Tab-separated table of C-alpha atoms in Angstrom:
chain	number	residue	atom	x	y	z
A	956	MET	CA	-24.831	47.192	24.059
A	957	ALA	CA	-25.280	45.305	26.636
A	958	GLY	CA	-28.071	43.299	25.051
A	959	THR	CA	-25.926	42.584	21.775
A	960	GLN	CA	-22.953	41.248	23.891
A	961	GLY	CA	-25.367	38.742	25.768
A	962	ARG	CA	-26.631	37.588	22.478
A	963	ARG	CA	-23.217	37.150	21.187
A	964	TRP	CA	-22.477	34.900	24.692
A	965	ALA	CA	-26.016	32.948	23.884
A	966	VAL	CA	-24.850	32.026	20.129
A	967	VAL	CA	-21.522	30.968	21.349
A	968	LEU	CA	-22.810	29.000	24.193
A	969	MET	CA	-25.281	27.185	21.819
A	970	VAL	CA	-22.577	26.560	19.163
A	971	VAL	CA	-20.745	24.905	21.797
A	972	ASP	CA	-23.553	22.832	23.099
A	973	VAL	CA	-24.292	21.850	19.587
A	974	ALA	CA	-20.487	20.799	19.185
A	975	LEU	CA	-20.578	18.428	22.468
A	976	LEU	CA	-23.813	16.874	21.388
A	977	VAL	CA	-22.344	15.778	17.745
A	978	VAL	CA	-19.102	14.516	19.766
A	979	PHE	CA	-21.084	12.759	22.096
A	980	ALA	CA	-23.297	11.200	19.454
A	981	VAL	CA	-20.021	9.924	17.607
A	982	LEU	CA	-18.572	8.304	20.477
A	983	ALA	CA	-22.018	6.676	21.519
A	984	VAL	CA	-22.482	5.287	17.616
A	985	GLY	CA	-18.691	3.909	17.895
A	986	HIS	CA	-19.337	2.469	21.556
A	987	PHE	CA	-22.358	0.430	20.671
A	988	ARG	CA	-20.593	-0.796	17.449
A	989	GLY	CA	-18.400	-2.583	19.094
A	990	THR	CA	-14.497	-2.516	19.907
A	991	PRO	CA	-11.564	-4.373	18.675
A	992	ASP	CA	-11.450	-6.204	22.016
A	993	ASP	CA	-15.287	-7.005	22.164
A	994	PRO	CA	-15.897	-10.272	21.806
A	995	GLN	CA	-18.638	-9.716	19.619
A	996	SER	CA	-16.617	-7.942	17.240
A	997	PRO	CA	-14.602	-10.561	15.466
A	998	PRO	CA	-10.920	-9.519	14.467
A	999	GLN	CA	-9.956	-9.038	10.562
A	1000	THR	CA	-7.855	-11.762	10.058
A	1001	VAL	CA	-6.149	-12.507	7.121
A	1002	ALA	CA	-4.830	-16.260	6.258
A	1003	ALA	CA	-0.781	-16.949	5.517
A	1004	ASP	CA	0.303	-20.055	3.694
A	1005	ASP	CA	3.670	-20.712	5.342
A	1006	ALA	CA	4.721	-18.814	8.212
A	1007	VAL	CA	3.733	-14.966	9.948
A	1008	ASP	CA	6.185	-13.192	12.020
A	1009	PHE	CA	4.717	-10.012	13.954
A	1010	ARG	CA	4.740	-7.461	16.717
A	1011	MET	CA	2.497	-5.827	18.911
A	1012	PRO	CA	1.755	-2.059	18.827
A	1013	SER	CA	3.280	-1.936	21.995
A	1014	ARG	CA	6.528	-3.296	20.860
A	1015	ARG	CA	6.666	-5.856	23.700
A	1016	VAL	CA	5.490	-9.002	22.179
A	1017	ALA	CA	6.581	-10.602	18.963
A	1018	CYS	CA	5.017	-13.813	17.753
A	1019	HIS	CA	6.074	-16.253	15.193
A	1020	MET	CA	3.332	-18.198	13.385
A	1021	ASP	CA	3.687	-21.467	11.091
A	1022	ALA	CA	2.209	-24.778	10.726
A	1023	ALA	CA	3.613	-26.185	13.351
A	1024	GLY	CA	2.140	-23.559	15.938
A	1025	VAL	CA	2.816	-20.349	17.642
A	1026	VAL	CA	5.708	-18.950	19.643
A	1027	CYS	CA	5.232	-15.506	21.197
A	1028	GLY	CA	8.038	-13.664	23.607
A	1029	MET	CA	7.505	-10.871	25.698
A	1030	ASN	CA	9.710	-7.858	26.848
A	1031	ASP	CA	9.397	-6.355	30.255
A	1032	VAL	CA	6.758	-8.749	31.364
A	1033	LYS	CA	5.973	-8.362	34.975
A	1034	ILE	CA	4.289	-11.699	35.847
A	1035	TRP	CA	5.508	-14.935	34.110
A	1036	PRO	CA	4.639	-18.746	35.120
A	1037	ARG	CA	7.483	-20.461	36.674
A	1038	VAL	CA	9.015	-22.986	34.084
A	1039	SER	CA	10.809	-26.171	36.263
A	1040	GLY	CA	14.558	-26.211	35.231
A	1041	CYS	CA	14.543	-23.123	33.786
A	1042	LEU	CA	16.656	-20.159	35.239
A	1043	GLY	CA	16.499	-17.832	32.334
A	1044	ASP	CA	13.736	-16.327	29.821
A	1045	ARG	CA	10.745	-18.041	28.959
A	1046	VAL	CA	8.088	-17.647	25.767
A	1047	VAL	CA	4.677	-19.282	25.632
A	1048	VAL	CA	4.099	-21.965	22.745
A	1049	LEU	CA	0.592	-22.842	21.193
A	1050	ASP	CA	0.603	-26.426	19.235
A	1051	GLU	CA	-1.691	-29.309	19.154
A	1052	ALA	CA	-1.085	-29.982	22.537
A	1053	GLY	CA	-2.322	-26.705	23.560
A	1054	ALA	CA	-0.550	-23.610	25.469
A	1055	ARG	CA	2.376	-23.632	27.885
A	1056	ALA	CA	5.409	-21.154	28.884
A	1057	VAL	CA	8.865	-22.924	28.304
A	1058	CYS	CA	12.436	-22.144	28.809
A	1059	ALA	CA	13.288	-19.923	25.829
A	1060	THR	CA	16.336	-22.151	25.050
A	1061	GLU	CA	14.222	-24.931	24.061
A	1062	VAL	CA	12.362	-22.626	21.132
A	1063	ASP	CA	13.836	-22.636	18.003
A	1064	VAL	CA	11.880	-19.926	15.690
A	1065	PRO	CA	13.001	-20.465	12.027
A	1066	ARG	CA	15.434	-17.970	10.423
A	1067	PRO	CA	14.177	-16.605	7.430
A	1068	ASP	CA	16.801	-16.163	4.456
A	1069	GLY	CA	19.864	-14.510	5.713
A	1070	ALA	CA	18.056	-12.208	8.165
A	1071	GLY	CA	19.523	-11.420	11.530
A	1072	ARG	CA	17.354	-12.280	14.876
A	1073	THR	CA	16.306	-10.142	17.645
A	1074	SER	CA	15.736	-11.426	21.165
A	1075	PHE	CA	12.268	-11.253	22.707
A	1076	GLY	CA	11.911	-12.939	26.024
A	1077	GLY	CA	14.930	-14.832	25.273
A	1078	ALA	CA	14.024	-16.360	22.089
A	1079	TYR	CA	15.359	-15.112	18.810
A	1080	PHE	CA	12.862	-13.904	16.438
A	1081	PRO	CA	13.612	-12.591	13.221
A	1082	SER	CA	14.857	-8.942	13.163
A	1083	SER	CA	12.295	-8.080	10.491
A	1084	VAL	CA	9.652	-8.299	13.193
A	1085	LEU	CA	11.095	-4.948	14.647
A	1086	SER	CA	9.709	-3.301	11.408
A	1087	SER	CA	6.603	-1.426	11.385
A	1088	ASP	CA	5.645	-3.747	8.408
A	1089	HIS	CA	5.204	-6.624	10.591
A	1090	GLU	CA	3.163	-4.917	13.294
A	1091	LEU	CA	-0.295	-6.437	13.928
A	1092	ASP	CA	-2.740	-3.142	14.638
A	1093	TYR	CA	-5.173	-3.733	17.449
A	1094	GLY	CA	-8.375	-5.566	15.916
A	1095	GLN	CA	-6.277	-7.311	13.731
A	1096	GLY	CA	-5.701	-11.171	13.293
A	1097	ARG	CA	-3.282	-13.843	11.322
A	1098	THR	CA	-4.330	-17.480	10.629
A	1099	VAL	CA	-1.798	-19.901	9.496
A	1100	GLY	CA	-2.804	-23.598	9.145
A	1101	GLY	CA	-5.069	-24.374	12.218
A	1102	TYR	CA	-3.866	-21.225	14.412
A	1103	THR	CA	-4.835	-17.594	14.940
A	1104	CYS	CA	-3.618	-14.888	16.898
A	1105	GLU	CA	-5.497	-11.627	17.584
A	1106	SER	CA	-3.960	-8.391	18.478
A	1107	ARG	CA	-6.168	-6.923	21.283
A	1108	ARG	CA	-5.350	-3.679	23.524
A	1109	THR	CA	-5.538	-6.339	26.623
A	1110	GLY	CA	-2.753	-8.638	24.685
A	1111	VAL	CA	-1.836	-11.224	21.913
A	1112	LEU	CA	-4.669	-14.051	21.917
A	1113	CYS	CA	-3.879	-16.909	20.005
A	1114	ARG	CA	-5.863	-20.347	19.597
A	1115	ASN	CA	-5.281	-23.608	18.002
A	1116	ALA	CA	-8.006	-25.114	15.797
A	1117	ASP	CA	-9.138	-27.316	19.288
A	1118	GLY	CA	-10.118	-24.352	20.872
A	1119	GLN	CA	-7.128	-24.176	23.199
A	1120	TRP	CA	-5.799	-20.526	23.642
A	1121	PHE	CA	-3.275	-18.267	25.375
A	1122	ASN	CA	-3.422	-14.328	26.279
A	1123	LEU	CA	-0.367	-12.671	26.866
A	1124	ARG	CA	0.275	-9.422	27.944
A	1125	GLN	CA	2.391	-6.985	30.410
A	1126	SER	CA	0.093	-6.683	33.378
A	1127	ASP	CA	-0.710	-10.297	34.207
A	1128	GLY	CA	1.443	-12.167	31.797
A	1129	PHE	CA	0.196	-15.610	30.509
A	1130	THR	CA	-3.210	-16.788	30.749
A	1131	GLN	CA	-4.177	-19.980	29.006
A	1132	GLY	CA	-7.799	-22.117	28.456
A	1133	GLY	CA	-9.541	-24.364	26.544
A	1134	ARG	CA	-12.858	-24.272	24.287
A	1135	THR	CA	-15.013	-23.574	27.250
A	1136	ASP	CA	-12.796	-21.005	28.963
A	1137	LYS	CA	-13.354	-17.134	28.277
A	1138	PRO	CA	-10.178	-15.356	27.749
A	1139	PRO	CA	-9.445	-12.296	29.561
A	1140	VAL	CA	-11.738	-9.195	27.817
């Protein structure tokens, strides 16, 4: 009887070992293929003609993109750059001139047909941006005109046609750079 019980335990341990090896192999293959935040894995980008409004899966960042540029606001940000003369909320703007933080009162995000607005970072974005239909999943991107935004676990990364970019995320707020600068990973 002791021998039978010992064989049962041996079989159970072998099954557990095989299951662990399969899990390890699946994770290893996924790791070496690249992740949505891996710069070698380009996001799946969808182009739009007019304008796009989206929010990040964290629900902390909302953005509006059109042919004139990108405006992103953030709730619950820990670090924001100072904007001279601005005592209120700030948003990030990217246009032909580059990326910069501005006072939210200086930004006019277009209002969709009859829809309301919701405040993100003090700027008013279309209320529809709160719906899950407007969520930009991690690893996904949107392009409007010469502007592209990517949803990454390290924040939203937006670029213009000249290679100027900004990254916006809760932990370190707003970072920006040009064609030769590397965005945060």
